[in-house]
Every structure is written in C-alpha cells, then in structure tokens.
Coordinates of C-alpha atoms in Angstrom, one line a residue:
X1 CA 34.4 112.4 210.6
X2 CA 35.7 109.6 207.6
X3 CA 38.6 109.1 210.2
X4 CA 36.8 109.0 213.4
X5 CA 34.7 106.2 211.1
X6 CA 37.6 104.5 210.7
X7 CA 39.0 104.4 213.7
X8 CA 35.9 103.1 215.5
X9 CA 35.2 100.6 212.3
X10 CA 39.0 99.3 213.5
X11 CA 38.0 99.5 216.9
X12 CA 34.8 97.8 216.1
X13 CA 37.1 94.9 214.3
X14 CA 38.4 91.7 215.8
X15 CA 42.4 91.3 215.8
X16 CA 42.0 88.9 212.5
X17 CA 39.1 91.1 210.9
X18 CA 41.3 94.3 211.5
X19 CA 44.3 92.2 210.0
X20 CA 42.3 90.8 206.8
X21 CA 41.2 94.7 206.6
X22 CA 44.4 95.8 206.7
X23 CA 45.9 93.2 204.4
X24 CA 43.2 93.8 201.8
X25 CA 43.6 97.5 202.4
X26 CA 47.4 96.7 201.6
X27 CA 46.7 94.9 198.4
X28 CA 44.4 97.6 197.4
X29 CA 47.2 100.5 198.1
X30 CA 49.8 97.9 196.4
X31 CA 47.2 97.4 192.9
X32 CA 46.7 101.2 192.9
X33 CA 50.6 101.7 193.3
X34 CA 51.4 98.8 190.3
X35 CA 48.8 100.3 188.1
X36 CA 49.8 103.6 188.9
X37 CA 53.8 102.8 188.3
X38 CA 52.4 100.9 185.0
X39 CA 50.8 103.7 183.5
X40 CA 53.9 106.0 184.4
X41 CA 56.0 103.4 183.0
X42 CA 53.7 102.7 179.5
X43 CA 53.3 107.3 179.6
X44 CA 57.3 106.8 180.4
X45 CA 57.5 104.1 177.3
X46 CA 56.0 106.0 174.7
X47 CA 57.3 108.9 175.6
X48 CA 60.7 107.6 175.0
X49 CA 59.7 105.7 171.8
X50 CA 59.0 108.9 170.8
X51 CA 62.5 110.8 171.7
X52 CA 63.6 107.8 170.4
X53 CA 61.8 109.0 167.0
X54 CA 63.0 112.3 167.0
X55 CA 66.7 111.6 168.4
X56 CA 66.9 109.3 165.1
X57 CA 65.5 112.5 163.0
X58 CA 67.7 114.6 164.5
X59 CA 70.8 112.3 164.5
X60 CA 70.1 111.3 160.8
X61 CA 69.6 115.6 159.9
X62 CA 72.9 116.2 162.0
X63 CA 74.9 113.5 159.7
X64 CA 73.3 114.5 156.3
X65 CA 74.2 118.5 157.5
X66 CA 77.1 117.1 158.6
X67 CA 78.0 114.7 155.4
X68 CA 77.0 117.6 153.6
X69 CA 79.9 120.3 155.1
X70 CA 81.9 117.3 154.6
X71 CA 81.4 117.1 151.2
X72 CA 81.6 121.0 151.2
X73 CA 85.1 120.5 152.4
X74 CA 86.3 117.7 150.1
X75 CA 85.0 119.5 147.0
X76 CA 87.1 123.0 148.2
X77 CA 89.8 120.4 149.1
X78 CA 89.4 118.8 145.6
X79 CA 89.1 122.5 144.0
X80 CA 92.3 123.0 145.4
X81 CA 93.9 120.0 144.4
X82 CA 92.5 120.3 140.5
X83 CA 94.2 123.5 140.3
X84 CA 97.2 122.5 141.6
X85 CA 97.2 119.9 139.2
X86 CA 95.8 122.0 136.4
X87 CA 98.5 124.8 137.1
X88 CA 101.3 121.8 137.6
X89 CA 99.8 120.2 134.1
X90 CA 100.0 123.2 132.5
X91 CA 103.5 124.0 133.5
X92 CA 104.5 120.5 132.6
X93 CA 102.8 120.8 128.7
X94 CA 104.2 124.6 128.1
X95 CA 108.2 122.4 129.3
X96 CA 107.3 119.5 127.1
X97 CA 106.3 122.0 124.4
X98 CA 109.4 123.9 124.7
X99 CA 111.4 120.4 124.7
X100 CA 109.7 119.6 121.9
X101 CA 110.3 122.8 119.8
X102 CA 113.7 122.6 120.8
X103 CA 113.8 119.2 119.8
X104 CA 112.2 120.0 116.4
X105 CA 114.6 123.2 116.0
X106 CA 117.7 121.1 116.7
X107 CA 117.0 118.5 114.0
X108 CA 115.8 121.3 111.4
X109 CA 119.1 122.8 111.7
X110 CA 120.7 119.5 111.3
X111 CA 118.3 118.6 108.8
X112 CA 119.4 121.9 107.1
X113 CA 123.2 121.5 108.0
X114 CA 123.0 117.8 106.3
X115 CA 121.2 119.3 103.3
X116 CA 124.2 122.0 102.6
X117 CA 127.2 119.9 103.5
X118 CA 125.3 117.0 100.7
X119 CA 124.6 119.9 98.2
X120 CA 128.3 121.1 98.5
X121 CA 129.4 117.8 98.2
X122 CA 127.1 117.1 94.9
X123 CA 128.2 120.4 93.6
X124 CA 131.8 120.0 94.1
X125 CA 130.8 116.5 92.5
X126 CA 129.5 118.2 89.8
X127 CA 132.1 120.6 89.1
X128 CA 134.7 118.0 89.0
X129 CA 132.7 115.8 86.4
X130 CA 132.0 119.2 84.3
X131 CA 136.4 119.9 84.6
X132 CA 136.7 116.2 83.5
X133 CA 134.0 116.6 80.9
X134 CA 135.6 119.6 79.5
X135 CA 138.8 118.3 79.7
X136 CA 137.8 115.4 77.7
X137 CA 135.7 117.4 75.5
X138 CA 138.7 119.2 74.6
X139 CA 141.2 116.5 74.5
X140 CA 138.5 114.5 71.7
X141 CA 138.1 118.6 70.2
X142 CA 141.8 118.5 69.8
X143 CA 142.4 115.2 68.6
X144 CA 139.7 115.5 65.8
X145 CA 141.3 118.6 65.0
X146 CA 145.0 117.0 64.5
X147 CA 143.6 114.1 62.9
X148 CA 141.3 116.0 60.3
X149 CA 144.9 118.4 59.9
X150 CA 146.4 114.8 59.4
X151 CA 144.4 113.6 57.0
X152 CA 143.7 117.0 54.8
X153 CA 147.8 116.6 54.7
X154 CA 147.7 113.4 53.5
X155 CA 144.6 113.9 51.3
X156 CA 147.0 117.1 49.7
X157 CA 150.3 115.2 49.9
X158 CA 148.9 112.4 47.9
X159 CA 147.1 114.8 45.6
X160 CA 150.5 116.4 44.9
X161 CA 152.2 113.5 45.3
X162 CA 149.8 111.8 42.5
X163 CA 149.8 115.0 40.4
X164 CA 153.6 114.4 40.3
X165 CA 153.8 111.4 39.6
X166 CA 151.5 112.0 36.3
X167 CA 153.3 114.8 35.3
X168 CA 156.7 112.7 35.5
X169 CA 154.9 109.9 34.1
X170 CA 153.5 112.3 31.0
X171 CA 157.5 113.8 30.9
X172 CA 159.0 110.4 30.8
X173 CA 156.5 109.4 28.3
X174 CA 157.3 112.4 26.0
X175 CA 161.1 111.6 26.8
X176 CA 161.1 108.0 25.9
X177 CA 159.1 109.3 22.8
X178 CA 161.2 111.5 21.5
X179 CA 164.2 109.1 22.2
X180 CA 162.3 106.3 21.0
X181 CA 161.5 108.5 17.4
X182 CA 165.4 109.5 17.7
X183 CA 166.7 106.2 17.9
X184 CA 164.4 105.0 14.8
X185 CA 165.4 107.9 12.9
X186 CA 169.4 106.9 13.6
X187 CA 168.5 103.4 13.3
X188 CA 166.7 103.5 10.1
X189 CA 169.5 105.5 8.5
X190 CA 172.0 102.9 10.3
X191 CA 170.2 99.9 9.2
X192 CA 170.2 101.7 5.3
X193 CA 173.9 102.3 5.3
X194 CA 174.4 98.6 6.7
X195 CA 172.2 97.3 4.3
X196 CA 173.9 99.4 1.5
X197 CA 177.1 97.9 3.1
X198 CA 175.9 94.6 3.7
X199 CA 174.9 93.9 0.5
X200 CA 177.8 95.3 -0.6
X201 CA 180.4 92.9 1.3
X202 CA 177.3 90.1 1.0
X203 CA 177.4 90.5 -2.9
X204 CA 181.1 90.8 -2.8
X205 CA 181.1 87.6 0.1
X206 CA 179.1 86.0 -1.9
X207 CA 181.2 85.9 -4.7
X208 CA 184.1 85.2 -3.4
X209 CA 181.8 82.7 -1.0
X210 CA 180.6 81.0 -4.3
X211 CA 183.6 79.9 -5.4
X212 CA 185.0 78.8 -1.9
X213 CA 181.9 77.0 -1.4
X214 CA 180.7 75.3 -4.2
X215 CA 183.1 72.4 -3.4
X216 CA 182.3 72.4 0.7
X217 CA 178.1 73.4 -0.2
X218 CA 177.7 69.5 -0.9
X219 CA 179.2 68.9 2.5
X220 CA 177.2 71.6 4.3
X221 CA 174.2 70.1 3.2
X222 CA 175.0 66.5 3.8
X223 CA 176.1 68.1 7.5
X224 CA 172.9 70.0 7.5
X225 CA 170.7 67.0 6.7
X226 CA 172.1 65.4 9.3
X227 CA 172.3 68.3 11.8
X228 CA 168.6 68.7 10.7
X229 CA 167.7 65.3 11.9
X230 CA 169.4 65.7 14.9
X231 CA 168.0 68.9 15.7
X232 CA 164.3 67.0 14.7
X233 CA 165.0 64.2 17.5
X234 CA 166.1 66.7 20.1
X235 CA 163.2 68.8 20.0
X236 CA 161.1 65.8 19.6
X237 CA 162.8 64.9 23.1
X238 CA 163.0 68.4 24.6
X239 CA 159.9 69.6 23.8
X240 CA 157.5 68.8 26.7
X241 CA 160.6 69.9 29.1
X242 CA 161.0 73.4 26.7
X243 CA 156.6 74.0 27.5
X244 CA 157.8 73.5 30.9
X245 CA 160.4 75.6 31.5
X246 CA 158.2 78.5 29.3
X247 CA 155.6 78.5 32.1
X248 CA 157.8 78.2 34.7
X249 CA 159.3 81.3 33.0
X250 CA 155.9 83.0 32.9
X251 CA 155.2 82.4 36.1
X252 CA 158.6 83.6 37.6
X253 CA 158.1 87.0 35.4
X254 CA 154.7 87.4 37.0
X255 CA 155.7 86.4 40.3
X256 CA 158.7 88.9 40.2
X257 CA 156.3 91.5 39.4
X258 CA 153.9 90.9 42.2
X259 CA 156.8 90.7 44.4
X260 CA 158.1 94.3 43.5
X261 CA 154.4 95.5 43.8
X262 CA 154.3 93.6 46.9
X263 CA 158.0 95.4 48.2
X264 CA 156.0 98.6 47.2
X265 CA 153.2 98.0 49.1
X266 CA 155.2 96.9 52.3
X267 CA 157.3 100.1 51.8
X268 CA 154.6 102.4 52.1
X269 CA 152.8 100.5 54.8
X270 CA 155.8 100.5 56.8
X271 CA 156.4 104.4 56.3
X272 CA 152.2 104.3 57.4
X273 CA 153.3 101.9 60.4
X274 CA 156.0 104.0 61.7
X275 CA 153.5 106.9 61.5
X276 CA 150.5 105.2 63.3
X277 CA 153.0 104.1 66.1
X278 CA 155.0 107.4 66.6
X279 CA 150.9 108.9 66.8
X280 CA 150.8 106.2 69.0
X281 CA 153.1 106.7 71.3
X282 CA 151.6 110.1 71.6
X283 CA 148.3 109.4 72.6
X284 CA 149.7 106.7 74.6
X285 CA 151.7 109.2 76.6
X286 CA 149.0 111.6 76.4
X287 CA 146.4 108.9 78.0
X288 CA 148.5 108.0 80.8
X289 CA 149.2 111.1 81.4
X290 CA 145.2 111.9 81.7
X291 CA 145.0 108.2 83.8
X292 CA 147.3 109.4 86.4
X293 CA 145.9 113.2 87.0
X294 CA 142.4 110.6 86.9
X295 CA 143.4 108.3 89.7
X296 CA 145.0 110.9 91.6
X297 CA 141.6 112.9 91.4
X298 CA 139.9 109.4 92.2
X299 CA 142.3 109.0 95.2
X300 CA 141.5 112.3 96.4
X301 CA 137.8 111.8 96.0
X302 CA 137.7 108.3 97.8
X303 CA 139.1 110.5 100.3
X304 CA 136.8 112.9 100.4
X305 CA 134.0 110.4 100.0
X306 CA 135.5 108.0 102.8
X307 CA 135.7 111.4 105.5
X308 CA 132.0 112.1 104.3
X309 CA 130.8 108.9 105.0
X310 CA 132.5 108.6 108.5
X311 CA 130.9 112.2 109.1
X312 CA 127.3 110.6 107.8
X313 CA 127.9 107.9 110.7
X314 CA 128.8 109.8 113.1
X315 CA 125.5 112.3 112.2
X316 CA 123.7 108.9 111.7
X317 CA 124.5 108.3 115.3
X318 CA 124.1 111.8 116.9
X319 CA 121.0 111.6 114.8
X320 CA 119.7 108.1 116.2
X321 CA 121.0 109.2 120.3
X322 CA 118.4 112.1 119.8
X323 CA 116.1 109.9 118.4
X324 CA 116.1 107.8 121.0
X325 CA 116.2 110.8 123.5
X326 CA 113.0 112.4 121.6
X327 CA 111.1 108.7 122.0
X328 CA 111.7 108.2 125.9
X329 CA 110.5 112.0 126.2
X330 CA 107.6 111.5 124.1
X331 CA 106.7 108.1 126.0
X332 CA 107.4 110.1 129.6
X333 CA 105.3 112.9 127.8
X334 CA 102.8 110.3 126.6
X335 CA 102.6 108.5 130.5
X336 CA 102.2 112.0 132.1
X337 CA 99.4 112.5 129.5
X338 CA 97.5 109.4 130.6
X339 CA 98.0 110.3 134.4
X340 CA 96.5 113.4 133.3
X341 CA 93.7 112.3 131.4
X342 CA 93.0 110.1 133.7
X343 CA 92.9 112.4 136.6
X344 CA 90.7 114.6 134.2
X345 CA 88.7 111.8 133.7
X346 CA 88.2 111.4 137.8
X347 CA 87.4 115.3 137.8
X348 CA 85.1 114.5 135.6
X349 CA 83.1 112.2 137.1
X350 CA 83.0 114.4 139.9
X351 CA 82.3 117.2 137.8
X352 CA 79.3 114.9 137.2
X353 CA 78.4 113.9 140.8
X354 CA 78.9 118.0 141.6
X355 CA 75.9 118.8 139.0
X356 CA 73.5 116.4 140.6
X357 CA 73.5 119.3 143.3
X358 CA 73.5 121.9 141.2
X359 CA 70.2 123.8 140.9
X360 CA 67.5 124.4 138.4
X361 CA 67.8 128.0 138.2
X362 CA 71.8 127.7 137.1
X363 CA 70.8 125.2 134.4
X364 CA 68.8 127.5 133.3
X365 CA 70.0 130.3 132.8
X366 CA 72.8 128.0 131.3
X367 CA 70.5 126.9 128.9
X368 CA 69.8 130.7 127.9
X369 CA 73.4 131.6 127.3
X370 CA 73.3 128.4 125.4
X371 CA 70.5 130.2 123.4
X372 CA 72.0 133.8 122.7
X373 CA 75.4 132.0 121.9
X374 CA 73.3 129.7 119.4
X375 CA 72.1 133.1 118.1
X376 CA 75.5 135.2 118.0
X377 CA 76.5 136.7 114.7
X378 CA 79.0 135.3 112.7
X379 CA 78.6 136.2 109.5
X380 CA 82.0 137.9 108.2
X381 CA 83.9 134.6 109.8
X382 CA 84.9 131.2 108.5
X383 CA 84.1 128.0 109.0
X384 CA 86.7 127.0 111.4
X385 CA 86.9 130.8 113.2
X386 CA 83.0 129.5 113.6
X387 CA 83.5 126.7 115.1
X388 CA 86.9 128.2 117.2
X389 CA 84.3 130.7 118.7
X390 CA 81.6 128.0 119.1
X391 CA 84.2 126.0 121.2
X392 CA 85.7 129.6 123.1
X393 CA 81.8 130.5 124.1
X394 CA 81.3 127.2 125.8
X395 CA 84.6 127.6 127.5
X396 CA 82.8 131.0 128.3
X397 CA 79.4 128.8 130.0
X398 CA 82.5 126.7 132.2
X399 CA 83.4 130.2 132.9
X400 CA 80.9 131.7 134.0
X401 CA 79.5 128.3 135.5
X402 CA 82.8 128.2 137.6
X403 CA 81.8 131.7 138.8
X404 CA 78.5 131.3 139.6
X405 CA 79.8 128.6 141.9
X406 CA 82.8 130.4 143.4
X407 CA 79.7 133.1 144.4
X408 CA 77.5 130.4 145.7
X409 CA 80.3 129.5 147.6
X410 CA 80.6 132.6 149.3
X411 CA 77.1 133.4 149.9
X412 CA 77.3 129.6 151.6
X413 CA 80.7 130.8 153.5
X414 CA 78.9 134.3 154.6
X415 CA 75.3 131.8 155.4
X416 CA 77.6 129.4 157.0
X417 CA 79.2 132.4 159.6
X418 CA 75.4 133.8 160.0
X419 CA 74.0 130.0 160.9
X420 CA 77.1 129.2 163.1
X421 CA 76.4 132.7 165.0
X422 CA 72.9 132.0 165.2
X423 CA 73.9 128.8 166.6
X424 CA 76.3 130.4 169.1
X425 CA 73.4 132.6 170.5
X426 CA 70.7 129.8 170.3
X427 CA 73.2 127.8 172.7
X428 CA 73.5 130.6 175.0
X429 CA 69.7 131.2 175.4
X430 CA 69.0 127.6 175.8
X431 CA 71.7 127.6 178.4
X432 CA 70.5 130.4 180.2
X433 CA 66.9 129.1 179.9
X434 CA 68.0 125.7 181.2
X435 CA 69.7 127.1 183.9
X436 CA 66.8 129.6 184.9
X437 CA 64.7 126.5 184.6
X438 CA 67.3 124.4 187.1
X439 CA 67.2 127.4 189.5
X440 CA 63.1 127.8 189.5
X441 CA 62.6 124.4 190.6
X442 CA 60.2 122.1 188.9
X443 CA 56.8 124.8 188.9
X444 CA 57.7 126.3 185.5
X445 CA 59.7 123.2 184.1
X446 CA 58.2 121.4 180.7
X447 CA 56.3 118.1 181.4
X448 CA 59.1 116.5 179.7
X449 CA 61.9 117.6 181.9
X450 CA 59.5 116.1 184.8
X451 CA 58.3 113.2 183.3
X452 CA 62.2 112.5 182.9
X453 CA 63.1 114.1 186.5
X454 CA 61.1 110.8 187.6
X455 CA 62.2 108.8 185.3
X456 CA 65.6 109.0 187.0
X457 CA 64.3 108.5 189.9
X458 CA 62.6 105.0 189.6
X459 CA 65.4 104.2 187.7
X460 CA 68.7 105.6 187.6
X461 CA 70.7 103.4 185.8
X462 CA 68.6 104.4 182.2
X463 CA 70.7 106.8 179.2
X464 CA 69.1 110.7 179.3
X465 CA 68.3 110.8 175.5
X466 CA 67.5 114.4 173.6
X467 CA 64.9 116.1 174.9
X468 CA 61.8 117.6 172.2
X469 CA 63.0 120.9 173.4
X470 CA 66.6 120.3 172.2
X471 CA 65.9 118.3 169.0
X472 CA 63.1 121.3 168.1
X473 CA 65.5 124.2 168.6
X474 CA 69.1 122.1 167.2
X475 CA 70.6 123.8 164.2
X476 CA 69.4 120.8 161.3
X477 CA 65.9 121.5 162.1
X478 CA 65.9 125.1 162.2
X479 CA 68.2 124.7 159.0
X480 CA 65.4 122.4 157.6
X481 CA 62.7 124.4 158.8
X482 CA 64.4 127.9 157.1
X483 CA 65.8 125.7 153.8
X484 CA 61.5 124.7 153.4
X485 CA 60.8 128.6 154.3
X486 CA 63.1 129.4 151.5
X487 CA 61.7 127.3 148.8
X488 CA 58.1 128.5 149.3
X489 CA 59.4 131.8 149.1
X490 CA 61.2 131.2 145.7
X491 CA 58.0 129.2 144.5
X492 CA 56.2 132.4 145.4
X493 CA 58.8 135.0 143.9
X494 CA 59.5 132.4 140.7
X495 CA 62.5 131.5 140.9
X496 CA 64.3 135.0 141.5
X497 CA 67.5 134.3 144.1
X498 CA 69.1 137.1 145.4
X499 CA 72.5 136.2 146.8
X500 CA 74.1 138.9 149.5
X501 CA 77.4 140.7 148.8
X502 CA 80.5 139.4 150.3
X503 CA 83.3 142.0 150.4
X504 CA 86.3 140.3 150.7
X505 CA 88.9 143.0 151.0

C-alpha cells in the first residue's frame, strides 16, 4: 500500500515537483548516510582511541617483561663474568702470593747466607786479633820476664860486686895498716940508730966543723945576710905569682880527680851502652821480625777484605736487580689490585642495584640469621677468634643469600618454561579460535572484529592495531594478572612462599 502511495503521489507530481521531491528525498538519504557514516566514524574513533590505550599498555607491559628477561640475562651474563673474574683473581693472588713467598724465601736465604759469610769473616777477624793479641801478650810476658832476670842480675852482680869491693877495701885497709904500723916500727928504730949515729958524726962534725969554721962562720953570715935579703926581695917579688901558681895547683889536683871519676863513670857507662845496644839489636831484630809476619798478615787480610768487598758488590747488586724485580711485581701486583677493586667496586654497585629487586621476605629472614648469629655462643673464644667468626657468619648470610638466589633462579627458569608453554598453547587456541572465527563468517565474530571488518572497508589504507581480544589474552597481562593473584594470595597466607623443586640431574 505505502508504495502504491508513492507511486501515485509521483504520478500525481509535475516533472519539477517529482524532481524537487526527488532531490530533497536525495539530500535526506545523503544527511542520513553522513550522519550515519559520522557516528560509525566517531564509534570507529573511540574505539581506536581506545586500542590505542590498551596497545600502549600492552606495548609498555611487553617492554618492562621484556627489559625485565633482559636484565635477567645480563645479571646471569654478569654472574658469569664475576666468577670468571673472581676464579681468574683468585688464581692470579694465590701466583702473586707464591711470587711473593718465593721472593721473601730467596732474600731470607740470602739474608741468612750474608749473615754467616759476615760472621765467619768477624770470627776469623777475631781469631786473628786474639793470635796477634796473644802473641804480643807473650812477646811483652817474655820481655818483662828477661828484663826483671836482667835486672835481678844486675841488682846481685852489684850486690856482689859492692860486697867485694868492701871486703877488698876492709883487706887493703888492714894491709896498709899493718904495713903502715911495720914501717913505723922499722922507721922509729931507723930514725933512733940514725939519730944515735947522727949525733954521733954531728958531735964529731961539729967538732971538727968548729974549728974549720970559725974562720969561714964570719963569711957565712955576711953571705947569709946578704942571701937573706936577697931571698926577702924575691919573695917580696914572687909572692903574688907563688898564690897563683898554688891555686892553679889546687885546681889541677881537683880537676885531675874529677877527671879520673869522670873516666870511671864513662867506663861503666860505656860497658852499660854496649849492653843497651846489643839488647837493642835484639829487640830490634825481634820487632822487625814481628813487623814483617804483621804486614804479611795485613797483605793477606787486605786480600781477603778487598775479595769480600767485591763479593758485598756483587751481592749489593744481585740484591738491588731483585729489588727492583720485587718493586715492578709489586706495582703490576698493586695495578691488577686496583683493576680488581675496581671491578669489585662495579659488582658492587650492582650488587646494590640487584637488592632493589630483592624481596621483603629474603630480607627478612636475613635479618633473623642476623639475629641468631648476634646470639651464637662464644664464650670459650677470644677476642679476635670472635670477631674471625663474626666476619665467617656474615660470609655465611652472602652464602646463603647467594643460594637463595641461585633457587630463585631456578624456580624463575622452571616458571619461565611453564609461562613460555602456556604461551605456546594460548597461541594455538587463539589460532584455532581465529581461524574457526574466519571460517564461520561474521554471525559468531566479536563486535570488534566487525566494527574493524568495516573499518577496512571504508578505508583501506588505515594500520590494523591489537585487537582487546589479543591485548586481554597476551602473556604480560596474564603475567600481571597471575603476579597480582599471587600477592593477594601471599597477603592471605603471610608471607609463606613455597618454591617448586627443580631436579636438575
């Protein structure tokens, strides 16, 4: 009926009304069509905004799971690395340790060797001073000795000598009295028979002298009167010269004496000089007899000291090569100890970027072998066996915190094989569910996949982005989606992780 309506309204119609109709109905269809193809395009809008939204989540989940295998990788890589260098460091420390000790035993024993061959040396030194010592000793013993004999002998020989010499004195004496009393004796009766005698012959002289002489006595005295006064002016001239030749007498008597006291004293000093130098001579031969056995033991000591001192430079040197050698290890040793620290100093740091993902639940139970280590007994120990164990129990907390990563690594590694054959079989049934979907046709197919099915066709040239359904079911969301599943649960349990057993024979 509507049609039949139409029809006859249009047959009704002039050519210019049923054009005007037509046009308007045009413009009507045409308004219909633009707002129908502007509300497809603002559902079409939004609708992308929105995959927009989620592609972004999705994308930004993939990289951070992503990032985050990543980093799983680079810290096994890095694991790897540390104890490669941590084995390599070691190695090198245990050879510089040997070098060292073999280093410090080598200049010991030449240390040692130096200290015997300068003891020998400073004992031979010291026997040869104690020989010479002795020897002199002796030399001084035995000259004190002969000159002690030598002068008891001449002490005795003078004694006897002087004893001697009193008793010949004391006999000579007693001769020379006995002579002398003889003589008076013989010249008293002599000098009474030649006075008997002489007065005798004078009486009998006299006599006859008396009468020769009266006549010539008067001329006798007239000559002796004037002999007297001859004799009176010749002393009166002589006398001065007669004083002087008196003393000069004196003094030739005294200096007579001294002279034969003087040729006495000479004689026995010269007997005394010809002993000093024949004791002279003896010593002297005896002293350079001692000088040359001296500077032929100096000679041979010079030697000695001259091949000692060449064998001290040579050491010196030996000594001073090894030095050096000991300095350019210990400044290689010293260089490969700063590369080490610093590379320690690197694992450090990401030692400390490592336990910003490190969980609460590690730290502590950390904290409560802190606690019974605090709390172990160590009573029958000292100080520093204390604080040795102290430092040995928190090597035991790296221990056991190494351990309780190397598990958490393979619960992640056996987690990591589950998720990746979850993610196999969620790829196969979204395959086969896409394809079922492609071979139904578009009755049972999401609004979505239709809303994007026209989509391509208005416009063909625009980018298919990720559809809900894939950015729902990708492996970041459901790993989100389990990861907040897993937390509730542990806020449920408290805290209690049970990891799964790995066998890895």
């Amino acid at each position: 009926m509507p049609k039949k309506s139409k029809v006859n309204k249009l047959a009704r119609m002039s050519d210019e009304e049923r054009a005007r109709y037509l046009q308007h109905r045009a413009d009507v269809e045409e308004e219909a069509r633009r707002r129908k193809r502007e509300l497809v395009a603002r559902f079409i809008k939004n609708k992308l905004d929105k995959e927009e939204a989620f592609a972004k989540l999705n994308t930004a989940k993939i990289n951070q799971e992503w990032r985050f295998i990543l980093r799983k990788v680079k810290c096994k890589q890095m694991t790897s690395d540390i104890q490669g260098m941590m084995s390599s460091f070691n190695f090198l420390v245990e050879r510089k340790n040997r070098l060292l000790k073999a280093l410090m035993q080598s200049i010991e024993d030449s240390d040692e060797q130096h200290r015997r061959a300068f003891q020998a040396h400073t004992e031979t030194l010291s026997y040869f001073l104690k020989v010479g010592t002795i020897r002199l000793d002796k030399l001084q013993s035995d000259y004190e000795q002969q000159k002690d004999k030598f002068l008891e002998n001449w002490d005795t020989e003078e004694s006897d000598i002087t004893e001697n010499q009193e008793k010949a004195d004391f006999k000579l004496i007693l001769i020379t009295y006995i002579q002398n009393e003889e003589f008076n004796n013989y010249k008293k009766r002599n000098e009474i028979e030649r006075a008997t005698v002489k007065n005798v012959s004078r009486l009998e002289h006299e006599e006859e002298m008396s009468n020769l002489c009266k006549p010539k006595q008067l001329e006798i005295e007239t000559y002796y009167g004037k002999l007297r006064d001859v004799y009176n002016t010749y002393i009166e001239k002589h006398n001065p010269i007669m004083g002087h030749y008196l003393t000069l007498q004196e003094k030739d008597e005294f200096y007579q004496n001294d002279i034969a006291k003087n040729n006495i004293l000479i004689q026995q000093s010269m007997a005394m000089l010809t002993n000093l130098q024949n004791e002279w001579l003896k010593t002297s031969n005896a002293l350079n007899c001692k000088l040359s056995r001296m500077s032929d033991h100096k000679e041979t000591l010079s030697k000695q000291y001259w091949l000692m001192k060449k064998e001290t430079k040579l050491a010196r040197a030996k000594e001073e090569e090894m030095l050096a050698v000991l300095v350019d290890s210990s400044q290689d040793a010293i260089k490969r100890l700063q590369e080490f620290h610093d590379k320690l100093s690197k694992i450090q740091l990401l030692a400390n970027i490592c336990s910003k993902y490190e969980q609460e639940a590690d730290n502590l139970l950390l904290e409560e072998i802190e606690d019974t280590a605090s709390n172990a007994n160590f009573e029958a120990m000292d100080d520093t066996m204390i604080e040795e164990c102290r430092m040995y129990k928190k090597f035991d907390k790296f221990l056991l915190k190494m351990n309780r990563v190397k598990v958490q690594t393979m619960c992640l590694k056996a987690e990591k094989v589950k998720l990746s054959k979850e993610n196999a079989q969620l790829k196969q049934y979204i395959k086969r569910y896409l394809t079922e979907l492609a071979l139904k046709g578009d009755k049972d197919r999401p609004a979505s996949v239709r809303i994007q099915s026209e989509m391509d066709k208005i416009d063909s040239k625009i980018t298919r982005p990720v559809t809900c359904v894939e950015g729902a079911l990708c492996n970041a969301v459901m790993h989100e989606k389990r990861m907040k599943l897993q937390q509730k649960k542990q806020k449920e349990i408290g805290g209690i992780r049970a990891y799964p057993r790995v066998y890895c024979w």
